Amino acid sequence: MKRERMYINGGWVDSVRGAYLPVYDPSTEEVIAEVPDAGAQDVDGAVQAARAAFDNGDWSNTTAQERGRILFRLAERVRKESAMLAELEARNCGKPIVEAEYDIADAATCLEYYGGLATKVMGHVNPVPDNALSLSLREPMGVAGQIIPWNYPLLMAAWKLAPAIAAGCTCVLKPAEQTPLTVLEFAKWFCDAGLPRGVVNVVTGFGETVGAPIVQHPDVDKVAFTGSAAVGKQIMKMAADTVKRVTLELGGKSPNVFFADSDFEAAIDGALFAVFINQGEVCSAGSRILVERSIYPKFLEALAEKSKRIKLGPPLERETKMGPLVSKEQHERVCAYIEVGKKEAKLASGGGCPPSLQRGYYVEPTIFYDVDNNARIAREEIFGPVAAVIPFANEAEAIRIANDTPYGLAAAVWSRDIFKAFRVVKALRAGIVWVNHMQPTYVEAPWGGYKQSGFGRELGPWGIEEYLETKQVYINLNEQPIGWY
Ligand code: NAI
Ligand code: MG
């Protein structure tokens, strides 16, 4: 078993109190590594390093070109080591290796995108009257505290670090306690890529002991968080004391709406893909499947039938389409929701742990139907392979049910009628809406939620905006005294 260290101020260190936490392979339930179980003192060291790196000028004075090149070098390294990273990601998260390969490639693409964008940040000349020049300068926000989840570990690290580095911020990143391994591998290349010490620090540990101190630290200027709504709400409160800038991505209960005129085969595939990809551990999972009544029985039957053919198995086998859930805790949480579902609705398929897989945190793809939209399994984020199928009578009812949720991250609509599809797109209150597909995600396009799914946007030019402040500069061109007195 490997004992890892964390990366603070350009060095590899243990936690101050010398504690470690175990990291598991969820397919075998075995401990595969240990990482520092850090605390507030370690956070303070990391924040001081990030603060110093920001304030001493070495980093703030790097040119955008240099920061871009650092990101390109990191991307190149990720691509070169992608096989190793994908295998480690699959082992640590339980996700199928084929999906992990996409994640690693996407992480590299994100680094490249922001490497290019670093040199495209531009200010503005404000058309003020008088003999003066008024400018808006775009400046880095300062020290960014970044807290990420366990479902896409390296990809989420890239979504957070790449725009921050491009903007000229310095970072204290906390990976999820369940999945720190690929981020620690990535950190091994920071120095080689040219990142000065202190610019990016990685602190491992739990939310209460590492995450909260990051959010509360007075020298952190901005917090970017992806995770549960409950923690997101706490973070907003904690950040208020020091008026930190905050961006939150808090998942959802996203509707995937199927009209009777949609392509039937594509619809069945799309519904399964949207909710069972990555074992359903996806913030934008299409976990509420809304189906028009006229096709409801046929749709349900085909959906349940095809879901039984989804191959569960060890993450490293290439035919595997669903691996185990990330942890014992998540397995228990999801299984508890399945029991709730059995009381609230009817079970079409799945509903348990596969008998052939004795070890590992596996859960079958599970489909409930005739679900009332007020049921818990239709309102609460389960974050596992559990779908709630809900019938609707017409377009108006589909929109009403789809929007009847505290969340608003994502949604999808399936129809061959472009008038209807676009009307529904406009009516849906969600930050990302797909038509005749669900889940494709691109670094060039904005990502983030409406309502209680959070605020702020990641990716694209929107992503770097969240790490920039605007400074208004007034330059007097009139050499005479004001002449007021
Ligand atoms: P979580 O929200 O507790 O964890 C996400 C990150 O926040 C982790 O790095 C964690 O250490 C950190 N964290 C936890 N408590 C914190 C605190 N008080 N202050 C600062 N940071 C803190 O999510 P968890 O417990 O792993 O999963 C619970 C549920 O959250 C899932 O079932 C799912 O519904 C949701 N979730 C949503 C995600 C998304 O992508 N939107 C990702 C992960 C979980
Ligand atoms: Mg938690």
XYZ file of C-alpha atoms and ligand atoms in Angstrom:
530
model
C 0.000 0.000 0.000
C 1.242 3.420 -0.958
C 1.527 6.234 1.535
C 1.101 9.531 -0.293
C 2.034 13.014 0.767
C 0.322 16.253 -0.144
C 1.713 19.212 -2.054
C 2.127 22.492 -0.187
C 4.397 25.399 -1.110
C 6.212 23.347 -3.716
C 7.065 20.486 -1.373
C 5.670 17.069 -0.523
C 4.550 16.999 3.098
C 2.698 14.984 5.722
C -0.041 16.595 7.774
C 1.098 18.561 10.821
C -0.592 16.098 13.161
C 0.784 13.120 11.242
C -2.581 11.466 10.633
C -3.562 9.538 7.497
C -6.820 8.497 5.931
C -7.361 5.328 3.899
C -8.204 5.390 0.206
C -10.185 2.459 -1.194
C -10.705 0.517 -4.371
C -14.518 0.321 -4.280
C -14.570 -2.784 -6.479
C -12.567 -4.844 -3.955
C -13.263 -2.813 -0.788
C -9.503 -2.879 -0.180
C -7.343 0.002 0.975
C -5.014 0.955 -1.891
C -3.308 4.015 -0.430
C -3.138 6.402 2.469
C -3.087 10.175 2.189
C -2.557 12.849 4.823
C -5.618 13.505 6.948
C -4.912 17.218 7.124
C -6.372 19.881 9.398
C -6.677 23.615 9.877
C -2.933 24.088 10.451
C -2.108 22.466 7.136
C -4.728 24.604 5.431
C -3.184 27.681 6.992
C 0.244 26.706 5.637
C -1.181 26.150 2.159
C -3.120 29.420 2.215
C -0.057 31.349 3.413
C 1.953 29.814 0.565
C -0.733 30.719 -1.965
C -1.063 34.209 -0.494
C 2.698 34.799 -0.617
C 2.935 33.462 -4.165
C 0.182 35.847 -5.192
C 1.424 38.874 -3.281
C 5.173 38.637 -3.888
C 4.804 39.403 -7.546
C 6.508 36.314 -9.011
C 3.190 34.928 -10.088
C 1.133 38.071 -10.606
C 3.897 39.381 -12.849
C 4.060 36.314 -15.052
C 2.734 37.102 -18.456
C -0.435 35.548 -19.779
C 1.725 33.830 -22.387
C 3.804 32.177 -19.671
C 0.750 31.017 -17.751
C -0.697 29.654 -20.975
C 2.481 27.701 -21.673
C 2.425 26.190 -18.186
C -1.089 24.913 -18.875
C -0.025 23.528 -22.258
C 2.871 21.673 -20.624
C 0.541 20.230 -17.979
C -1.918 19.147 -20.670
C 0.863 17.463 -22.631
C 1.923 15.564 -19.527
C -1.635 14.445 -18.806
C -1.989 13.171 -22.363
C 1.352 11.366 -22.185
C 0.427 9.658 -18.911
C -3.260 9.202 -19.764
C -3.208 5.401 -19.578
C -1.766 5.480 -16.048
C -4.146 8.236 -14.940
C -7.222 6.526 -16.403
C -6.383 3.260 -14.691
C -5.814 4.983 -11.356
C -9.043 6.968 -11.720
C -11.025 3.832 -12.568
C -9.550 1.941 -9.623
C -10.135 4.711 -7.120
C -13.642 5.818 -8.240
C -14.959 2.523 -9.536
C -15.856 4.046 -12.884
C -15.460 1.975 -16.057
C -12.014 2.343 -17.597
C -13.479 3.449 -20.924
C -15.224 6.351 -19.188
C -12.094 7.173 -17.206
C -10.179 7.478 -20.484
C -12.656 10.096 -21.675
C -12.363 11.946 -18.366
C -8.574 12.160 -18.593
C -8.693 13.331 -22.211
C -11.288 15.947 -21.216
C -9.064 17.124 -18.360
C -6.205 17.663 -20.826
C -8.541 19.482 -23.225
C -9.642 21.767 -20.402
C -6.014 22.628 -19.572
C -5.364 23.361 -23.260
C -8.485 25.476 -23.605
C -7.547 27.746 -20.718
C -3.903 27.747 -21.843
C -5.200 29.395 -25.004
C -7.684 31.624 -23.227
C -5.028 33.069 -20.889
C -3.925 35.474 -23.632
C -7.475 36.456 -24.624
C -8.474 38.184 -21.395
C -9.038 41.780 -22.341
C -10.022 44.958 -20.614
C -12.164 47.751 -21.872
C -12.086 51.481 -22.541
C -15.115 53.147 -20.966
C -16.564 56.012 -23.018
C -16.641 58.592 -20.220
C -17.016 62.293 -20.979
C -14.311 64.851 -20.003
C -10.664 64.948 -20.940
C -9.847 61.581 -19.412
C -9.319 57.966 -20.153
C -11.371 55.434 -18.235
C -10.266 51.828 -18.361
C -11.582 48.570 -17.003
C -8.722 46.231 -16.157
C -9.291 42.525 -15.586
C -7.225 41.299 -12.658
C -6.906 37.946 -10.900
C -9.087 37.615 -7.798
C -6.237 36.384 -5.639
C -6.176 33.149 -3.671
C -8.813 30.626 -4.758
C -9.994 27.870 -2.419
C -11.289 24.990 -4.531
C -13.254 22.056 -3.141
C -14.124 19.214 -5.474
C -16.152 15.961 -5.385
C -15.311 12.337 -6.068
C -17.273 11.569 -9.231
C -14.822 13.091 -11.750
C -11.709 13.714 -9.658
C -9.057 14.813 -12.137
C -11.563 16.419 -14.494
C -13.047 18.514 -11.676
C -9.518 19.517 -10.637
C -8.882 20.673 -14.214
C -12.188 22.602 -14.343
C -11.109 24.451 -11.197
C -7.357 24.881 -11.642
C -7.111 25.681 -15.357
C -9.183 28.908 -15.388
C -7.665 30.021 -12.073
C -4.096 29.580 -13.349
C -4.962 31.248 -16.660
C -6.409 34.214 -14.740
C -3.279 34.522 -12.581
C -4.820 33.366 -9.309
C -3.114 31.051 -6.847
C -4.924 27.980 -5.542
C -5.550 25.747 -2.566
C -7.309 22.681 -3.906
C -8.987 20.033 -1.767
C -9.779 16.778 -3.550
C -12.576 14.632 -2.137
C -11.385 12.380 0.693
C -12.503 9.322 -1.292
C -10.560 10.122 -4.482
C -7.341 12.103 -4.020
C -5.009 9.876 -6.041
C -5.060 11.222 -9.603
C -4.877 14.806 -8.372
C -1.753 13.928 -6.362
C -0.191 12.322 -9.462
C -1.021 15.467 -11.420
C 0.633 17.637 -8.761
C 3.901 15.754 -9.326
C 4.244 17.633 -12.646
C 3.532 21.151 -11.371
C 7.155 22.064 -10.735
C 8.425 20.674 -14.078
C 5.686 22.513 -15.921
C 6.976 25.772 -14.470
C 4.460 26.536 -11.725
C 6.340 28.535 -9.062
C 6.056 27.155 -5.542
C 2.926 28.075 -3.654
C 0.886 28.776 -6.781
C -1.067 25.540 -6.586
C -1.322 23.636 -3.305
C -3.149 20.365 -2.797
C -4.418 19.620 0.712
C -5.962 16.206 1.334
C -8.521 15.424 4.013
C -12.158 15.641 5.012
C -14.694 18.378 4.411
C -15.112 19.453 8.017
C -11.386 19.517 8.791
C -9.907 20.801 5.512
C -12.816 22.142 3.439
C -14.352 24.339 6.133
C -11.012 25.938 7.185
C -10.370 26.818 3.530
C -13.759 28.516 3.287
C -13.271 30.384 6.565
C -9.689 31.478 5.999
C -9.420 35.290 5.808
C -6.626 35.112 3.214
C -8.729 33.174 0.722
C -10.459 35.524 -1.714
C -12.707 33.147 -3.578
C -14.249 29.720 -3.063
C -15.257 27.411 -5.889
C -17.207 24.358 -4.786
C -18.785 21.343 -6.464
C -20.704 18.906 -4.299
C -23.900 18.471 -2.337
C -26.523 21.163 -1.898
C -26.328 20.771 1.894
C -22.608 21.573 1.974
C -23.036 24.305 -0.634
C -25.480 26.104 1.656
C -23.055 25.853 4.589
C -20.260 27.204 2.414
C -22.312 30.231 1.402
C -22.940 31.013 5.077
C -19.309 30.490 6.097
C -18.079 32.652 3.216
C -20.284 35.551 4.284
C -18.038 36.508 7.212
C -15.203 37.525 4.914
C -17.373 38.393 1.888
C -15.644 35.851 -0.299
C -16.598 35.431 -3.893
C -18.374 32.103 -4.181
C -19.316 29.825 -7.031
C -21.337 26.686 -6.375
C -22.241 23.676 -8.508
C -24.654 21.582 -6.477
C -26.099 18.887 -8.655
C -29.779 18.318 -9.226
C -32.726 16.162 -10.086
C -32.711 16.745 -13.770
C -35.733 15.954 -15.946
C -35.291 14.042 -19.188
C -38.537 14.639 -21.111
C -39.718 12.226 -23.815
C -42.568 13.141 -26.172
C -44.429 10.466 -28.106
C -42.991 11.666 -31.410
C -39.345 11.146 -30.415
C -37.279 8.470 -32.163
C -38.086 5.465 -30.003
C -34.791 3.558 -30.119
C -32.740 6.720 -29.655
C -34.993 7.714 -26.761
C -34.520 4.445 -24.868
C -30.757 4.582 -25.336
C -30.665 8.234 -24.378
C -32.729 7.741 -21.239
C -30.461 4.917 -20.016
C -27.260 6.743 -20.903
C -28.375 9.951 -19.182
C -29.073 8.283 -15.840
C -26.695 5.300 -15.691
C -23.462 6.732 -17.098
C -20.799 6.820 -14.354
C -23.147 4.640 -12.208
C -25.502 7.593 -11.981
C -22.943 9.517 -9.938
C -23.352 12.554 -12.144
C -24.522 16.012 -11.098
C -26.561 16.358 -14.297
C -27.952 12.784 -14.245
C -31.296 12.518 -16.025
C -32.785 10.936 -12.920
C -36.400 11.958 -13.590
C -37.570 10.374 -16.815
C -40.789 12.071 -17.942
C -42.696 10.117 -20.590
C -45.815 11.068 -22.567
C -48.718 8.786 -21.623
C -49.427 7.522 -25.146
C -46.030 5.768 -25.290
C -45.617 5.203 -21.543
C -46.231 1.408 -21.318
C -44.138 0.602 -24.373
C -41.353 2.978 -23.290
C -41.238 1.569 -19.778
C -41.059 -2.008 -20.984
C -38.253 -1.299 -23.448
C -36.371 0.773 -20.871
C -36.538 -1.917 -18.188
C -35.643 -4.646 -20.670
C -32.593 -2.860 -22.010
C -31.418 -1.800 -18.542
C -31.081 -5.480 -17.618
C -28.467 -5.852 -20.335
C -26.175 -3.125 -18.930
C -22.971 -4.894 -17.995
C -21.908 -4.458 -14.396
C -18.417 -5.503 -13.513
C -14.891 -4.623 -12.468
C -13.932 -1.116 -13.587
C -10.792 -2.234 -15.382
C -12.585 -4.628 -17.748
C -13.252 -2.896 -21.039
C -16.748 -4.359 -21.515
C -17.911 -2.971 -18.165
C -20.589 -0.305 -18.486
C -21.175 0.208 -14.764
C -18.704 -0.262 -11.951
C -19.274 -0.061 -8.196
C -20.326 3.107 -6.425
C -17.489 5.169 -5.018
C -17.712 4.200 -1.354
C -19.440 2.152 1.301
C -21.164 5.328 2.470
C -22.526 6.117 -0.999
C -23.598 2.488 -1.438
C -25.554 2.651 1.814
C -27.090 5.982 0.855
C -28.230 4.725 -2.543
C -29.523 1.414 -1.156
C -31.533 3.345 1.457
C -33.129 5.390 -1.351
C -33.995 2.178 -3.192
C -35.862 0.987 -0.077
C -37.694 4.322 0.051
C -38.534 3.906 -3.629
C -39.995 0.459 -3.084
C -42.521 2.042 -0.721
C -43.227 5.131 -2.806
C -43.472 3.674 -6.318
C -43.355 0.515 -8.441
C -40.126 -1.225 -9.367
C -39.581 -1.984 -13.059
C -36.048 -3.378 -12.883
C -32.994 -3.663 -10.637
C -33.508 -2.744 -7.030
C -30.640 -4.543 -5.418
C -27.039 -5.613 -5.517
C -26.078 -8.007 -8.285
C -25.795 -11.523 -6.791
C -22.779 -12.393 -8.958
C -20.701 -9.541 -7.518
C -20.166 -10.433 -3.879
C -17.508 -7.846 -3.179
C -17.515 -4.210 -4.125
C -20.116 -1.488 -3.823
C -22.224 -2.502 -6.808
C -25.848 -1.492 -7.320
C -27.997 -2.672 -10.224
C -29.433 -0.136 -12.631
C -32.758 0.490 -10.935
C -35.917 1.874 -12.499
C -39.014 2.954 -10.580
C -42.201 3.897 -12.398
C -45.531 5.572 -11.680
C -43.478 7.861 -9.469
C -45.296 10.850 -8.027
C -43.218 13.988 -8.511
C -43.644 14.717 -4.799
C -42.046 11.407 -3.826
C -38.645 11.600 -2.200
C -37.067 9.605 -5.033
C -38.343 12.293 -7.437
C -37.154 15.258 -5.347
C -33.887 14.299 -3.678
C -30.603 13.777 -5.446
C -29.721 10.081 -5.110
C -26.410 10.155 -6.997
C -26.552 6.520 -7.976
C -28.123 4.311 -10.654
C -31.750 4.995 -9.751
C -34.292 6.390 -12.220
C -37.791 7.686 -11.463
C -40.144 7.357 -14.441
C -43.065 9.772 -14.376
C -45.911 9.900 -16.916
C -47.305 13.161 -18.311
C -50.400 13.964 -20.376
C -49.311 16.893 -22.521
C -46.708 19.584 -23.092
C -47.968 21.889 -20.356
C -47.942 19.120 -17.784
C -44.451 18.006 -18.854
C -43.132 21.530 -18.302
C -44.891 21.862 -14.965
C -43.483 18.565 -13.613
C -40.016 19.196 -15.082
C -39.758 22.576 -13.342
C -41.332 21.407 -10.083
C -38.018 20.864 -8.292
C -35.787 23.001 -6.106
C -32.922 22.227 -8.493
C -32.124 23.591 -11.944
C -28.847 22.239 -13.223
C -29.840 20.389 -16.364
C -32.708 19.080 -18.457
C -33.338 17.419 -21.799
C -36.227 17.188 -24.209
C -36.774 14.588 -26.913
C -39.073 15.266 -29.869
C -38.979 15.466 -33.643
C -41.221 18.518 -33.599
C -38.870 21.495 -33.495
C -41.624 23.920 -32.509
C -42.526 21.859 -29.475
C -38.914 21.063 -28.574
C -37.876 24.714 -28.652
C -40.957 25.838 -26.708
C -40.013 23.369 -23.983
C -36.350 24.447 -24.074
C -37.463 28.021 -23.398
C -39.805 26.997 -20.589
C -37.328 24.784 -18.705
C -35.621 26.472 -15.756
C -32.180 24.873 -15.990
C -28.629 25.971 -16.771
C -28.030 23.316 -19.425
C -30.737 21.988 -21.734
C -30.136 19.307 -24.338
C -32.413 18.396 -27.257
C -32.470 14.750 -28.377
C -29.450 13.875 -26.220
C -28.355 14.306 -22.624
C -24.874 14.653 -21.056
C -22.458 15.746 -23.782
C -20.325 18.398 -22.078
C -17.818 20.666 -23.758
C -15.171 22.978 -22.366
C -16.242 25.607 -24.917
C -19.787 25.902 -23.486
C -21.009 27.190 -20.090
C -21.805 24.814 -17.229
C -23.768 25.694 -14.109
C -27.150 25.775 -12.491
C -30.321 27.740 -11.953
C -32.147 27.766 -8.615
C -30.670 25.613 -5.828
C -28.234 23.945 -8.214
C -25.916 26.848 -7.486
C -24.589 29.893 -9.270
C -21.681 30.953 -11.390
C -20.632 29.255 -14.600
C -17.678 27.008 -15.274
C -15.994 26.326 -18.624
C -15.682 28.532 -21.672
C -14.967 32.238 -21.258
C -17.532 32.228 -18.418
C -15.229 30.000 -16.369
C -12.324 32.456 -16.312
C -14.632 35.386 -15.483
C -15.263 33.775 -12.095
C -11.553 34.238 -11.259
C -11.287 37.862 -12.386
C -12.029 41.162 -10.715
C -12.679 44.377 -12.623
C -10.634 47.428 -11.727
C -11.846 50.775 -12.999
C -8.982 53.133 -13.741
C -9.440 56.864 -14.378
C -6.595 58.730 -16.020
C -6.853 62.489 -15.990
C -5.521 64.018 -19.214
C -6.127 67.583 -18.123
C -2.931 69.128 -16.717
C -4.674 72.196 -15.219
C -5.823 72.359 -11.573
C -9.442 71.377 -11.085
C -10.267 75.020 -10.430
C -13.089 74.253 -8.036
C -11.841 76.356 -5.085
P -20.101 16.503 -0.134
O -20.803 17.691 -0.666
O -20.063 16.292 1.335
O -18.578 16.496 -0.653
C -18.075 17.257 -1.730
C -16.776 17.934 -1.313
O -17.054 18.859 -0.260
C -15.733 16.975 -0.741
O -14.447 17.407 -1.120
C -15.918 17.126 0.750
O -14.794 16.779 1.503
C -16.245 18.602 0.864
N -16.961 18.988 2.082
C -17.819 18.230 2.808
N -18.263 18.916 3.883
C -17.684 20.144 3.836
C -17.740 21.301 4.672
N -18.494 21.334 5.768
N -17.017 22.382 4.318
C -16.277 22.375 3.191
N -16.167 21.297 2.385
C -16.862 20.195 2.690
O -20.705 15.231 -0.847
P -20.704 13.704 -0.307
O -20.969 13.672 1.164
O -19.481 13.075 -0.778
O -21.956 13.134 -1.088
C -23.278 13.378 -0.596
C -24.208 13.719 -1.717
O -23.790 14.923 -2.324
C -24.265 12.744 -2.863
O -25.119 11.681 -2.591
C -24.750 13.620 -3.979
O -26.146 13.731 -3.919
C -24.149 14.960 -3.680
N -22.942 15.226 -4.506
C -23.074 16.023 -5.595
C -22.002 16.233 -6.415
C -22.114 17.096 -7.628
O -21.364 16.934 -8.557
N -22.994 18.052 -7.664
C -20.703 15.597 -6.180
C -20.652 14.810 -4.962
C -21.749 14.631 -4.189
Mg -20.705 14.941 2.776
